[in-house]
Short mmCIF file of C-alpha atoms in Angstrom, two decimals:
data_model
loop_
_atom_site.label_atom_id
_atom_site.label_comp_id
_atom_site.label_asym_id
_atom_site.label_seq_id
_atom_site.Cartn_x
_atom_site.Cartn_y
_atom_site.Cartn_z
CA LEU A 16 39.67 53.48 -83.61
CA GLU A 17 36.28 51.84 -83.19
CA LYS A 18 34.60 54.81 -84.92
CA LEU A 19 37.03 54.35 -87.82
CA PHE A 20 36.11 50.66 -88.07
CA GLU A 21 32.38 51.45 -87.97
CA ARG A 22 32.78 54.06 -90.71
CA ALA A 23 34.85 51.69 -92.84
CA GLN A 24 32.17 48.99 -92.58
CA ILE A 25 29.47 51.48 -93.59
CA MET A 26 31.60 52.29 -96.63
CA GLY A 27 31.69 48.58 -97.50
CA LEU A 28 35.35 47.96 -96.71
CA ARG A 29 36.43 44.44 -95.74
CA LYS A 30 39.65 45.34 -93.97
CA VAL A 31 41.85 48.18 -92.78
CA LEU A 32 45.61 48.33 -93.42
CA LEU A 33 48.21 50.43 -91.64
CA LYS A 34 51.96 50.98 -91.55
CA VAL A 35 53.84 51.66 -88.34
CA VAL A 36 57.55 52.24 -87.67
CA VAL A 37 58.95 49.09 -86.03
CA THR A 38 60.38 51.08 -83.09
CA GLN A 39 56.91 52.32 -82.07
CA THR A 40 56.29 49.41 -79.71
CA GLU A 41 53.48 51.05 -77.74
CA ALA A 42 51.54 51.82 -80.92
CA ILE A 43 52.07 48.25 -82.15
CA LYS A 44 50.69 46.88 -78.87
CA LEU A 45 47.64 49.14 -79.19
CA TYR A 46 46.99 48.00 -82.75
CA GLU A 47 47.33 44.35 -81.75
CA LYS A 48 44.88 44.89 -78.86
CA THR A 49 42.35 46.30 -81.33
CA GLY A 50 42.59 43.28 -83.61
CA PHE A 51 45.36 44.13 -86.07
CA SER A 52 47.74 41.39 -87.21
CA LEU A 53 51.26 41.76 -88.53
CA ILE A 54 51.42 40.76 -92.21
CA GLY A 55 54.78 42.09 -93.38
CA ARG A 56 57.83 44.25 -92.96
CA LEU A 57 58.83 47.07 -95.29
CA LYS A 58 62.59 47.62 -95.25
CA GLU A 59 63.78 51.24 -94.99
CA HIS A 60 60.26 52.50 -95.69
CA PHE A 61 60.27 55.75 -93.70
CA PHE A 62 62.98 58.41 -93.82
CA LYS A 63 63.37 60.93 -91.00
CA ASN A 64 66.34 62.96 -89.78
CA ASN A 65 68.69 61.35 -92.33
CA THR A 66 67.79 57.86 -91.14
CA TYR A 67 65.74 55.11 -92.77
CA TYR A 68 63.34 53.07 -90.63
CA ASP A 69 61.60 49.78 -91.31
CA ALA A 70 57.82 49.64 -91.04
CA PHE A 71 55.42 46.87 -90.14
CA LEU A 72 52.39 46.37 -92.34
CA MET A 73 49.34 45.40 -90.29
CA GLU A 74 45.76 44.50 -91.16
CA ARG A 75 42.43 44.08 -89.43
CA TYR A 76 39.47 42.39 -91.08
CA LEU A 77 36.15 44.08 -90.42
CA THR A 78 34.03 41.06 -91.27
CA GLN A 79 34.42 37.32 -90.89
CA GLU A 80 34.42 36.96 -94.69
CA ARG A 81 37.98 36.58 -96.05
CA ARG A 82 38.62 35.79 -99.68
#
């Protein structure tokens, strides 16, 4: 993930967003450890095997500047 963040900064991006299925607790913990924060929940966002799943929307700022 750190390589992704470095590349994003080189490209001039201020933040990175991701979506993760709410049942993926280990992935959520990893994202939180790397600086992502939960900013929302998307109801029935993913559909797999005839089932809808909610997703968390998470963000990580790459710089201290936030507008």
